[in-house]
Coordinates of C-alpha atoms in Angstrom, one line a residue:
X8 CA -58.8 -39.2 -8.7
X9 CA -56.2 -36.9 -7.1
X10 CA -53.1 -37.0 -9.4
X11 CA -51.2 -34.6 -7.1
X12 CA -50.4 -37.8 -5.0
X13 CA -47.9 -39.4 -7.3
X14 CA -44.6 -41.1 -6.6
X15 CA -41.8 -38.8 -7.9
X16 CA -39.0 -41.2 -6.9
X17 CA -38.3 -44.9 -6.9
X18 CA -37.2 -46.4 -3.5
X19 CA -34.7 -48.5 -5.4
X20 CA -33.5 -45.4 -7.2
X21 CA -30.8 -44.7 -4.6
X22 CA -28.8 -47.5 -6.0
X23 CA -28.1 -45.4 -9.1
X24 CA -27.5 -42.1 -7.3
X25 CA -24.2 -40.4 -8.0
X26 CA -22.6 -40.0 -4.6
X27 CA -19.2 -38.5 -3.8
X28 CA -17.0 -37.5 -0.9
X29 CA -16.1 -33.9 0.0
X30 CA -12.4 -34.3 -0.6
X31 CA -12.7 -35.3 -4.2
X32 CA -11.6 -32.7 -6.8
X33 CA -14.3 -30.8 -8.7
X34 CA -12.5 -31.7 -11.9
X35 CA -13.2 -35.4 -11.3
X36 CA -16.8 -34.9 -10.3
X37 CA -17.7 -32.8 -13.4
X38 CA -16.3 -35.6 -15.5
X39 CA -18.4 -38.2 -13.6
X40 CA -21.5 -36.1 -14.0
X41 CA -20.9 -35.8 -17.7
X42 CA -20.5 -39.5 -18.1
X43 CA -23.5 -40.3 -15.9
X44 CA -25.6 -37.7 -17.9
X45 CA -26.7 -36.1 -14.6
X46 CA -26.7 -32.6 -13.3
X47 CA -25.9 -33.3 -9.7
X48 CA -23.8 -35.3 -7.3
X49 CA -24.8 -35.9 -3.6
X50 CA -21.9 -35.3 -1.1
X51 CA -21.7 -37.9 1.7
X52 CA -19.6 -37.9 4.9
X53 CA -19.7 -41.2 6.7
X54 CA -22.9 -42.1 4.9
X55 CA -24.5 -38.8 6.0
X56 CA -25.7 -36.2 3.4
X57 CA -23.7 -33.0 3.9
X58 CA -24.1 -31.2 0.6
X59 CA -25.1 -31.3 -3.1
X60 CA -22.9 -30.3 -6.0
X61 CA -24.7 -29.1 -9.2
X62 CA -23.9 -27.5 -12.5
X63 CA -24.4 -24.1 -10.9
X64 CA -21.7 -24.9 -8.3
X65 CA -19.3 -25.9 -11.0
X66 CA -19.7 -22.6 -12.8
X67 CA -19.2 -20.6 -9.6
X68 CA -16.1 -22.6 -8.7
X69 CA -14.5 -21.7 -12.1
X70 CA -15.5 -18.1 -11.8
X71 CA -14.0 -17.6 -8.3
X72 CA -10.8 -19.6 -8.4
X73 CA -7.5 -19.5 -10.4
X74 CA -6.2 -23.0 -9.7
X75 CA -9.4 -24.7 -10.6
X76 CA -7.8 -28.1 -10.7
X77 CA -7.2 -28.0 -6.9
X78 CA -10.8 -27.1 -5.8
X79 CA -12.5 -29.8 -3.8
X80 CA -16.2 -30.6 -3.8
X81 CA -16.5 -29.6 -0.1
X82 CA -15.3 -26.1 -1.1
X83 CA -17.7 -25.7 -4.0
X84 CA -20.9 -27.6 -3.0
X85 CA -24.2 -26.1 -1.9
X86 CA -24.9 -26.4 1.8
X87 CA -27.0 -26.9 3.8
X88 CA -29.0 -29.3 1.7
X89 CA -32.7 -28.6 1.2
X90 CA -34.4 -32.0 1.6
X91 CA -38.0 -33.4 1.5
X92 CA -39.7 -36.1 3.5
X93 CA -41.0 -39.3 1.9
X94 CA -44.6 -38.3 2.4
X95 CA -44.1 -34.8 1.0
X96 CA -42.2 -36.2 -2.0
X97 CA -45.4 -37.9 -3.1
X98 CA -47.2 -34.6 -3.4
X99 CA -46.3 -32.8 -6.6
X100 CA -47.7 -29.5 -5.3
X101 CA -45.4 -29.5 -2.3
X102 CA -42.4 -30.4 -4.5
X103 CA -43.1 -27.6 -6.9
X104 CA -43.5 -25.2 -4.0
X105 CA -40.1 -26.1 -2.6
X106 CA -38.5 -25.8 -6.0
X107 CA -40.0 -22.3 -6.3
X108 CA -39.3 -21.2 -2.7
X109 CA -35.6 -22.1 -2.6
X110 CA -34.8 -21.6 -6.3
X111 CA -33.5 -25.2 -6.6
X112 CA -33.9 -28.1 -9.1
X113 CA -33.0 -31.1 -6.8
X114 CA -34.6 -32.3 -3.6
X115 CA -33.0 -35.3 -1.8
X116 CA -35.7 -37.5 -0.2
X117 CA -35.0 -38.4 3.4
X118 CA -36.8 -40.8 5.9
X119 CA -35.6 -40.8 9.5
X120 CA -32.1 -39.7 8.4
X121 CA -31.9 -42.3 5.6
X122 CA -31.4 -41.2 2.0
X123 CA -34.1 -42.8 -0.1
X124 CA -33.7 -41.0 -3.5
X125 CA -33.9 -37.6 -5.1
X126 CA -36.7 -35.6 -6.7
X127 CA -35.6 -33.6 -9.7
X128 CA -37.4 -31.6 -12.4
X129 CA -36.7 -34.5 -14.7
X130 CA -38.5 -36.9 -12.3
X131 CA -41.5 -34.5 -12.2
X132 CA -41.6 -34.8 -16.0
X133 CA -41.4 -38.5 -15.6
X134 CA -44.6 -38.3 -13.5
X135 CA -46.2 -36.3 -16.3
X136 CA -45.3 -39.1 -18.6
X137 CA -46.7 -41.8 -16.3
X138 CA -49.9 -39.9 -16.0
X139 CA -49.8 -39.7 -19.8
X140 CA -51.0 -36.8 -21.6
X141 CA -53.9 -38.9 -22.8
X142 CA -55.3 -38.5 -19.3
X143 CA -56.1 -35.0 -20.2
X144 CA -57.9 -36.3 -23.2
X145 CA -59.8 -38.7 -21.1
X146 CA -60.8 -36.1 -18.5
X147 CA -61.7 -33.8 -21.4
X148 CA -64.0 -36.6 -22.7
X149 CA -65.5 -36.9 -19.2
X150 CA -66.2 -33.1 -19.3
X151 CA -68.0 -33.5 -22.6
X152 CA -70.0 -36.4 -21.2
X153 CA -70.8 -34.4 -18.1
X154 CA -72.1 -31.5 -20.2
X155 CA -74.4 -33.9 -22.1
X156 CA -75.8 -35.0 -18.8
X157 CA -76.7 -31.5 -17.7
X158 CA -80.4 -32.3 -18.3
X159 CA -80.2 -35.1 -15.7
X160 CA -80.8 -33.5 -12.4
X161 CA -80.1 -36.8 -10.7
X162 CA -76.4 -36.7 -11.9
X163 CA -75.7 -33.1 -11.0
X164 CA -73.7 -33.9 -7.9
X165 CA -71.5 -36.4 -9.7
X166 CA -71.0 -33.9 -12.6
X167 CA -69.9 -31.1 -10.2
X168 CA -67.4 -33.5 -8.5
X169 CA -66.1 -34.5 -11.9
X170 CA -65.7 -30.9 -13.1
X171 CA -63.8 -30.0 -9.9
X172 CA -61.5 -33.0 -10.3
X173 CA -60.9 -32.2 -14.0
X174 CA -60.2 -28.5 -13.2
X175 CA -57.8 -29.5 -10.4
X176 CA -56.0 -32.1 -12.6
X177 CA -55.8 -29.7 -15.6
X178 CA -54.4 -26.8 -13.5
X179 CA -51.9 -29.1 -11.9
X180 CA -50.7 -30.4 -15.2
X181 CA -50.5 -26.9 -16.6
X182 CA -48.4 -25.8 -13.7
X183 CA -46.0 -28.7 -14.1
X184 CA -45.9 -28.2 -17.8
X185 CA -45.3 -24.4 -17.9
X186 CA -43.3 -24.0 -14.6
X187 CA -40.6 -26.4 -15.7
X188 CA -37.1 -25.0 -15.8
X189 CA -36.5 -26.9 -19.0
X190 CA -38.0 -26.5 -22.5
X191 CA -40.7 -29.1 -23.3
X192 CA -41.9 -29.9 -26.7
X193 CA -44.6 -32.4 -28.0
X194 CA -43.3 -33.7 -31.4
X195 CA -45.2 -35.9 -33.9
X196 CA -43.2 -39.2 -33.8
X197 CA -43.8 -39.8 -37.5
X198 CA -43.3 -36.3 -39.1
X199 CA -41.0 -35.0 -36.4
X200 CA -43.0 -31.7 -36.4
X201 CA -43.4 -29.8 -33.1
X202 CA -47.1 -29.6 -32.2
X203 CA -46.8 -27.8 -28.8
X204 CA -44.3 -26.4 -26.3
X205 CA -44.3 -24.8 -22.8
X206 CA -43.5 -21.2 -21.9
X207 CA -39.9 -22.1 -20.9
X208 CA -39.3 -23.2 -24.5
X209 CA -40.5 -19.8 -25.8
X210 CA -38.1 -18.1 -23.4
X211 CA -35.1 -20.4 -24.0
X212 CA -35.3 -20.0 -27.8
X213 CA -36.0 -16.2 -27.4
X214 CA -39.2 -16.5 -29.5
X215 CA -41.9 -13.9 -29.4
X216 CA -44.6 -16.6 -29.1
X217 CA -45.2 -20.3 -29.4
X218 CA -46.1 -19.8 -33.0
X219 CA -42.5 -19.2 -33.9
X220 CA -41.2 -22.6 -32.7
X221 CA -44.1 -25.0 -33.3
X222 CA -45.3 -26.6 -36.5
X223 CA -41.7 -26.8 -37.6
X224 CA -39.3 -29.7 -37.8
X225 CA -37.6 -29.9 -34.4
X226 CA -34.0 -30.0 -35.7
X227 CA -34.5 -26.7 -37.4
X228 CA -33.6 -25.2 -34.0
X229 CA -30.2 -26.9 -34.0
X230 CA -27.0 -25.2 -35.0
X231 CA -26.1 -28.1 -37.2
X232 CA -28.8 -30.4 -38.5
X233 CA -28.5 -34.2 -38.8
X234 CA -27.9 -35.9 -42.0
X235 CA -30.6 -38.3 -43.4
X236 CA -28.7 -41.3 -42.2
X237 CA -28.1 -39.8 -38.7
X238 CA -31.7 -38.9 -38.4
X239 CA -32.9 -42.4 -39.4
X240 CA -30.6 -44.0 -36.9
X241 CA -31.9 -41.7 -34.1
X242 CA -35.6 -42.5 -35.0
X243 CA -34.8 -46.2 -35.0
X244 CA -33.2 -45.9 -31.6
X245 CA -36.2 -44.1 -30.2
X246 CA -38.6 -46.6 -31.6
X247 CA -36.6 -49.5 -30.2
X248 CA -35.6 -48.1 -26.8
X249 CA -38.3 -45.4 -26.5
X250 CA -35.7 -43.0 -25.2
X251 CA -32.8 -41.0 -26.6
X252 CA -30.6 -38.2 -25.4
X253 CA -27.6 -36.1 -26.6
X254 CA -25.8 -32.8 -26.1
X255 CA -26.4 -30.4 -29.0
X256 CA -25.8 -26.8 -29.9
X257 CA -28.9 -24.7 -30.6
X258 CA -29.6 -21.3 -32.1
X259 CA -32.3 -19.0 -30.7
X260 CA -34.6 -16.8 -32.8
X261 CA -32.2 -13.9 -32.0
X262 CA -29.3 -15.9 -33.4
X263 CA -27.7 -16.5 -30.0
X264 CA -26.2 -19.9 -29.5
X265 CA -26.4 -22.2 -26.4
X266 CA -25.7 -25.8 -25.5
X267 CA -28.6 -28.0 -24.6
X268 CA -29.2 -31.6 -23.4
X269 CA -32.0 -33.1 -25.3
X270 CA -33.9 -36.1 -23.9
X271 CA -36.6 -37.7 -26.0
X272 CA -39.2 -40.1 -24.5
X273 CA -41.8 -41.8 -26.7
X274 CA -45.3 -41.6 -25.2
X275 CA -48.9 -42.4 -26.4
X276 CA -51.5 -39.6 -26.4
X277 CA -55.0 -40.6 -27.3
X278 CA -53.7 -43.7 -29.1
X279 CA -51.3 -41.5 -31.1
X280 CA -47.5 -42.0 -30.7
X281 CA -45.8 -38.7 -29.7
X282 CA -42.3 -37.8 -28.7
X283 CA -42.0 -35.8 -25.4
X284 CA -38.8 -33.7 -25.8
X285 CA -37.1 -32.0 -22.9
X286 CA -34.2 -29.6 -23.7
X287 CA -32.2 -28.4 -20.6
X288 CA -29.8 -25.4 -21.0
X289 CA -26.4 -26.8 -20.1
X290 CA -24.4 -23.8 -21.4
X291 CA -23.0 -23.1 -17.9
X292 CA -21.8 -26.7 -17.5
X293 CA -20.3 -26.7 -21.0
X294 CA -18.4 -23.4 -20.2
X295 CA -17.2 -25.0 -17.0
X296 CA -15.9 -28.0 -18.9
X297 CA -14.3 -25.8 -21.5
X298 CA -12.6 -23.7 -18.8
X299 CA -11.4 -26.9 -17.1
X300 CA -9.9 -28.1 -20.4
X301 CA -8.4 -24.7 -21.1
X302 CA -6.8 -24.6 -17.6
X303 CA -5.3 -28.1 -18.2
X304 CA -3.9 -27.0 -21.6
X305 CA -2.5 -23.8 -20.2
X306 CA -0.9 -25.6 -17.3
X307 CA 0.7 -28.2 -19.6
X308 CA 1.9 -25.8 -22.2
X309 CA 2.7 -22.5 -20.3
X310 CA 6.1 -21.0 -20.8
X311 CA 7.1 -21.4 -17.2
X312 CA 7.8 -24.7 -15.5
X313 CA 5.4 -25.6 -12.7
X314 CA 5.9 -28.2 -10.0
X315 CA 4.0 -29.1 -6.8
X316 CA 6.2 -30.2 -3.8
X317 CA 4.7 -31.8 -0.7
X318 CA 5.7 -29.6 2.2
X319 CA 6.1 -32.5 4.7
X320 CA 8.8 -34.5 2.9
X321 CA 9.8 -32.4 -0.1
X322 CA 8.6 -34.9 -2.7
X323 CA 7.6 -33.7 -6.1
X324 CA 3.9 -34.7 -6.7
X325 CA 3.4 -33.0 -10.0
X326 CA 5.5 -31.3 -12.7
X327 CA 4.2 -29.9 -16.0
X328 CA 5.8 -30.7 -19.3
X329 CA 7.7 -27.4 -19.4
X330 CA 9.3 -28.1 -16.0
X331 CA 10.4 -31.6 -17.0
X332 CA 11.9 -30.4 -20.3
X333 CA 13.6 -27.5 -18.6
X334 CA 15.5 -29.9 -16.3
X335 CA 16.0 -32.5 -19.0
X336 CA 13.7 -35.3 -17.6
X337 CA 11.2 -37.5 -19.4
X338 CA 7.5 -37.2 -18.7
X339 CA 6.6 -38.3 -15.2
X340 CA 10.3 -39.0 -14.3
X341 CA 10.4 -36.3 -11.7
X342 CA 7.2 -37.3 -9.9
X343 CA 8.1 -39.1 -6.6
X344 CA 11.6 -37.6 -6.5
X345 CA 12.9 -35.3 -3.8
X346 CA 13.0 -31.7 -5.0
X347 CA 16.6 -31.3 -4.0
X348 CA 17.4 -33.4 -7.1
X349 CA 17.1 -30.2 -9.2
X350 CA 19.1 -27.9 -6.8
X351 CA 22.7 -27.2 -7.6
X352 CA 25.2 -27.7 -4.8
X353 CA 28.7 -26.4 -4.4
X354 CA 31.4 -26.3 -1.8
X355 CA 29.4 -23.7 0.2
X356 CA 26.0 -25.3 0.3
X357 CA 24.5 -28.7 -0.4
X358 CA 21.4 -29.3 -2.5
X359 CA 19.4 -30.2 0.6
X360 CA 20.5 -27.0 2.3
X361 CA 19.4 -25.0 -0.7
X362 CA 16.0 -26.7 -0.6
X363 CA 15.6 -26.1 3.2
X364 CA 16.5 -22.4 2.9
X365 CA 13.9 -22.0 0.1
X366 CA 11.3 -24.0 2.1
X367 CA 11.8 -22.0 5.3
X368 CA 11.4 -18.7 3.5
X369 CA 8.3 -19.7 1.7
X370 CA 6.6 -21.3 4.7
X371 CA 7.4 -18.2 6.8
X372 CA 6.2 -15.6 4.2
X373 CA 3.5 -17.6 2.4
X374 CA 5.1 -16.7 -0.9
X375 CA 8.7 -15.9 -2.1
X376 CA 10.3 -14.8 -5.3
X377 CA 14.0 -15.5 -5.7
X378 CA 16.8 -16.6 -8.1
X379 CA 18.1 -20.1 -7.7
X380 CA 21.0 -22.1 -9.1
X381 CA 19.6 -25.4 -10.5
X382 CA 21.1 -28.4 -12.2
X383 CA 19.8 -30.4 -15.1
X384 CA 19.6 -34.2 -15.3
X385 CA 22.9 -34.3 -17.2
X386 CA 24.6 -32.1 -14.6
X387 CA 24.5 -28.8 -16.5
X388 CA 24.0 -25.9 -14.0
X389 CA 21.7 -23.1 -14.9
X390 CA 19.9 -20.2 -13.3
X391 CA 16.1 -19.8 -12.7
X392 CA 13.9 -17.1 -11.4
X393 CA 11.2 -18.7 -9.2
X394 CA 8.0 -17.7 -7.3
X395 CA 6.9 -20.3 -4.8
X396 CA 3.6 -20.2 -2.9
X397 CA 2.0 -22.3 -0.1
X398 CA -1.2 -24.1 -1.1
X399 CA -3.5 -26.5 0.6
X400 CA -4.1 -29.5 -1.7
X401 CA -7.1 -31.8 -1.1
X402 CA -5.0 -34.9 -1.7
X403 CA -1.4 -34.0 -0.8
X404 CA -2.1 -31.6 2.1
X405 CA 0.2 -28.5 2.3
X406 CA 2.2 -28.2 -1.0
X407 CA 4.6 -25.6 -2.3
X408 CA 3.7 -24.5 -5.8
X409 CA 6.8 -23.4 -7.6
X410 CA 6.8 -21.5 -10.9
X411 CA 10.3 -21.4 -12.5
X412 CA 11.7 -19.7 -15.6
X413 CA 15.1 -20.3 -17.1
X414 CA 17.1 -17.0 -16.9
X415 CA 20.5 -18.4 -17.8
X416 CA 20.8 -16.2 -20.9
X417 CA 19.7 -13.2 -18.8
X418 CA 22.3 -13.9 -16.2
X419 CA 25.0 -14.3 -18.8
X420 CA 24.0 -11.0 -20.4
X421 CA 24.0 -9.4 -17.0
X422 CA 27.5 -10.7 -16.2
X423 CA 28.7 -9.5 -19.6
X424 CA 27.3 -6.0 -18.9
X425 CA 28.9 -6.0 -15.5
X426 CA 32.3 -6.9 -17.0
X427 CA 31.9 -4.2 -19.6
X428 CA 31.0 -1.6 -16.9
X429 CA 34.0 -2.7 -14.9
X430 CA 36.3 -2.3 -17.9
X431 CA 34.9 1.1 -18.6
X432 CA 35.3 2.1 -14.9
X433 CA 38.9 1.1 -15.0
X434 CA 39.4 3.0 -18.2
X435 CA 37.7 6.1 -16.8
X436 CA 39.8 6.0 -13.6
X437 CA 42.9 5.8 -15.8
X438 CA 41.7 8.9 -17.8
X439 CA 41.1 10.9 -14.6
X440 CA 44.5 9.7 -13.3
X441 CA 46.3 10.9 -16.4
X442 CA 44.4 14.2 -16.5
X443 CA 45.4 14.8 -12.9
X444 CA 49.1 13.9 -13.7
X445 CA 49.1 16.2 -16.7
X446 CA 47.7 19.0 -14.7
X447 CA 50.3 18.3 -12.1
X448 CA 53.0 18.7 -14.7
X449 CA 51.5 22.0 -15.8
X450 CA 51.4 23.1 -12.1
X451 CA 55.0 22.1 -11.6
X452 CA 56.1 24.0 -14.7
X453 CA 54.3 27.1 -13.3
X454 CA 56.0 26.6 -10.0
X455 CA 59.4 26.3 -11.6
X456 CA 58.7 29.5 -13.6
X457 CA 57.5 31.3 -10.5
X458 CA 60.8 30.5 -8.8
X459 CA 62.9 31.6 -11.7
X460 CA 61.1 34.9 -12.4
X461 CA 62.5 38.1 -11.0
X462 CA 59.3 40.1 -11.7
X463 CA 57.4 40.6 -8.4
X464 CA 54.2 41.3 -10.3
X465 CA 54.4 38.1 -12.3
X466 CA 55.0 35.9 -9.3
X467 CA 51.6 36.2 -7.7
X468 CA 49.9 35.7 -11.1
X469 CA 51.8 32.5 -11.6
X470 CA 51.0 31.3 -8.1
X471 CA 47.2 32.0 -8.6
X472 CA 47.3 30.1 -11.9
X473 CA 49.1 27.2 -10.2
X474 CA 46.4 27.1 -7.4
X475 CA 43.6 27.2 -10.0
X476 CA 45.1 24.2 -11.8
X477 CA 45.6 22.4 -8.5
X478 CA 41.9 22.8 -7.7
X479 CA 41.0 21.2 -11.0
X480 CA 43.6 18.4 -10.6
X481 CA 42.2 17.7 -7.1
X482 CA 38.7 17.1 -8.7
X483 CA 40.2 14.4 -11.0
X484 CA 42.2 12.9 -8.2
X485 CA 39.0 12.6 -6.0
X486 CA 37.2 10.9 -9.0
X487 CA 39.8 8.3 -9.8
X488 CA 40.2 7.4 -6.1
X489 CA 36.5 7.2 -5.5
X490 CA 34.2 4.2 -5.9
X491 CA 31.7 6.5 -7.6
X492 CA 33.2 7.9 -10.8
X493 CA 30.3 10.3 -11.3
X494 CA 30.2 12.3 -8.1
X495 CA 32.6 14.0 -5.8
X496 CA 32.0 14.3 -2.1
X497 CA 32.6 18.0 -1.3
X498 CA 32.8 17.3 2.4
X499 CA 36.2 15.7 1.6
X500 CA 37.2 17.9 -1.3
X501 CA 36.9 21.4 0.3
X502 CA 39.2 20.7 3.3
X503 CA 41.8 19.2 1.0
X504 CA 41.7 22.2 -1.3
X505 CA 41.8 24.8 1.5
X506 CA 44.7 22.9 3.1
X507 CA 46.6 23.1 -0.2
X508 CA 46.0 26.8 -0.4
X509 CA 47.3 27.4 3.2
X510 CA 50.4 25.5 2.2
X511 CA 50.7 27.4 -1.0
X512 CA 50.6 30.8 0.8
X513 CA 52.6 29.7 3.8
X514 CA 49.8 30.4 6.2
X515 CA 49.8 28.6 9.5
X516 CA 46.5 27.4 11.0
X517 CA 47.4 29.0 14.3
X518 CA 47.4 32.4 12.6
X519 CA 44.2 32.1 10.6
X520 CA 41.7 29.5 11.9
X521 CA 39.6 27.5 9.5
X522 CA 36.0 26.3 10.2
X523 CA 34.2 23.9 7.9
X524 CA 30.5 23.3 7.9
X525 CA 30.2 21.2 4.8
X526 CA 27.4 18.6 4.4
X527 CA 27.9 15.3 2.5
X528 CA 26.9 16.8 -0.8
X529 CA 27.8 15.0 -4.0
X530 CA 28.5 17.0 -7.2
X531 CA 29.2 15.7 -10.7
X532 CA 32.3 16.8 -12.6
X533 CA 30.4 19.5 -14.5
X534 CA 29.5 21.3 -11.2
X535 CA 32.5 20.2 -9.2
X536 CA 35.2 22.0 -11.3
X537 CA 33.5 25.5 -11.3
X538 CA 32.5 25.1 -7.7
X539 CA 36.1 24.1 -6.7
X540 CA 37.5 27.1 -8.7
X541 CA 35.1 29.4 -6.9
X542 CA 36.2 28.1 -3.5
X543 CA 39.8 28.5 -4.7
X544 CA 39.3 32.1 -5.7
X545 CA 37.4 33.1 -2.5
X546 CA 39.9 31.5 -0.1
X547 CA 42.9 32.8 -2.0
X548 CA 41.5 36.4 -1.9
X549 CA 40.8 36.0 1.8
X550 CA 44.3 34.8 2.5
X551 CA 45.9 37.5 0.4
X552 CA 43.8 40.6 1.4
X553 CA 41.6 40.0 4.4
X554 CA 44.3 39.9 7.0
X555 CA 47.1 42.4 6.3
X556 CA 50.2 42.9 8.4
X557 CA 49.9 39.3 9.7
X558 CA 46.6 40.0 11.4
X559 CA 44.9 37.0 12.9
X560 CA 41.4 35.9 12.1
X561 CA 39.2 33.1 10.9
X562 CA 37.7 31.8 7.7
X563 CA 34.4 29.9 7.6
X564 CA 33.4 27.7 4.7
X565 CA 29.8 26.4 4.5
X566 CA 28.1 24.2 2.0
X567 CA 24.6 22.8 2.5
X568 CA 21.5 21.8 0.6
X569 CA 18.3 23.8 0.9
X570 CA 15.4 22.1 -0.9
X571 CA 16.6 21.8 -4.5
X572 CA 19.5 24.3 -4.2
X573 CA 23.0 24.2 -2.9
X574 CA 24.3 27.2 -0.8
X575 CA 28.0 27.9 -0.7
X576 CA 29.2 30.5 1.9
X577 CA 32.8 31.7 2.3
X578 CA 33.1 34.3 5.2
X579 CA 36.1 35.9 6.9
X580 CA 36.3 38.4 9.8
X581 CA 39.1 40.4 8.1
X582 CA 39.2 44.0 7.0
X583 CA 36.4 43.7 4.5
X584 CA 36.1 45.1 1.0
X585 CA 37.0 48.6 0.1
X586 CA 34.2 51.2 0.5
X587 CA 34.3 52.0 -3.2
X588 CA 33.9 48.2 -4.1
X589 CA 31.2 47.6 -6.7
X590 CA 30.9 44.1 -8.0
X591 CA 29.3 45.3 -11.3
X592 CA 32.1 47.7 -12.0
X593 CA 35.1 45.8 -10.6
X594 CA 37.1 44.3 -13.4
X595 CA 39.7 42.2 -11.5
X596 CA 40.4 38.8 -12.8
X597 CA 39.4 37.1 -9.6
X598 CA 35.9 38.7 -9.4
X599 CA 35.3 38.3 -13.1
X600 CA 36.3 34.6 -12.8
X601 CA 34.0 34.1 -9.9
X602 CA 31.1 35.8 -11.7
X603 CA 31.7 33.7 -14.8
X604 CA 31.8 30.5 -12.8
X605 CA 28.6 31.3 -11.0
X606 CA 26.9 32.0 -14.3
X607 CA 28.2 28.6 -15.6
X608 CA 26.5 27.0 -12.5
X609 CA 23.3 29.0 -13.4
X610 CA 23.4 30.4 -9.9
X611 CA 23.4 33.8 -8.1
X612 CA 26.0 35.6 -5.9
X613 CA 25.4 37.9 -2.9
X614 CA 28.3 39.9 -1.2
X615 CA 28.1 41.3 2.3
X616 CA 31.0 43.4 3.5
X617 CA 29.9 44.1 7.1
X618 CA 32.3 42.8 9.8
X619 CA 34.5 41.1 7.3
X620 CA 33.5 39.8 3.9
X621 CA 30.9 37.1 3.1
X622 CA 30.2 35.6 -0.3
X623 CA 27.0 33.6 -0.6
X624 CA 26.5 31.6 -3.8
X625 CA 23.3 29.8 -4.6
X626 CA 23.0 27.3 -7.4
X627 CA 21.0 24.2 -8.5
X628 CA 22.3 20.8 -8.5
X629 CA 22.9 19.7 -12.0
X630 CA 21.0 16.5 -11.5
X631 CA 19.6 14.4 -8.6
X632 CA 22.3 12.6 -6.7
X633 CA 21.1 9.5 -4.9

């Protein structure tokens, strides 16, 4: 007898096969597999087998995708499908070879393109059962009988043939028993004590040897043992139906936990009733189910509102609970509505125009983040920050996935801050205006005193003081007239200041020519006032002393940025400084004032008296000006 030729599938078995189509969501298929107590689903397209979806595919799908709910079977299934012919499916050795060669657990059986059934590791175990373990006992008895007949030379040929058949059968049974991907136990049906197990059981329960997991009560390996009543009910069901299965948690010998699907089949071995127990590791599938449930819980309860909008017609096909509550709708009330129902419209733009603008931006860019003015069911307008992406849904086609968060409070706080800043800006402008006016009053007083004094030595002193005050007042004037209350544009400030000085000393531009090379450099008030006073002193000195006896000439003013420093140059082509001039020893008010202001700017000063006079002042910007 050659037991390798055994039917591993039933030709009518195809009626109970779990078949699906490729466009079905993985979520639904996992649920169907769980209810059907099966580890696979065959994927058909127009009655043609195009793929197979197993527990391993479910785990990979969860690990590789964020929106797990939207994955289709076609995206996650194993393809191409490894199949087996009807003739080969009847040879256990060929089946086991294919399992090992391709690392698979399922083999669809095909005959001339027709799906007849499927061979699984479970069906291989079914053959083991049909053969019955008692066959091993029978063949063992034949071996004993053969040994007793050794003395009979006439039966030697038959004995040899029997021994070869027994060895072949025994080896084949051992391969199927030990090479199974699931743990297999033989359990005494009366005492429920394990009497034997395969090598996979030793590995699955992380035991050092069989001795650790046999000769013990089977449920001792469970995380939670059955009560006496539960155990009695299970035994009664096995005795009545001869089969029983359930999903349980187990604990290995190393205290690691895993989920297993236990299937018990009552068999008879040498006239003794035994339970053939198969335990399949379904931890991956359980994790997939838990991740699926977690994804659903997160989607329902996440802080942001989520909705899916069909791109072709703008219809809302899904909205989570948060989205519905945010807009004041009851559960399911938004589904089937046009998305423009949640967009706020005003005299400038209708709700549909708002929707079309968002839709166009998202479809063009693939994803867009924006702030949108929405409206609740009761008509209350409010602001949301939204991120919308394009996604291909297996059922609805191209959809827009919008994640929205209510930012009304944030917008209100922002508007309050803007109003406060505007008020402070107005106040600061008013302060600069009043300071400028007050300095103007002081300057006018000095001017009146200058006109009334008869002392020729006092007059230029009063005039210099007046110009210095004017340079400071000009800074405040520029600030309150500027949109930027923190910085002064010196490209505008310096020409105005120099023009004032020319008027103050009654100098005509045709007599002394001015040249400006001033970059658009912004200075804050802390730097602008000392820098303005320096320009005031240098130009005043040039106008008073560089061109005696109404001599003509020119004055050049430069201001530019060099890396992180500002360079101020005031140069004239007048008579130059006296030969005996020494900036360290000179004690005039003008020079002392310039040196003090340069020190205040934390800068340095260089004086060149060849072919006129040049003052070069280098200082750092007090802070980065955008």
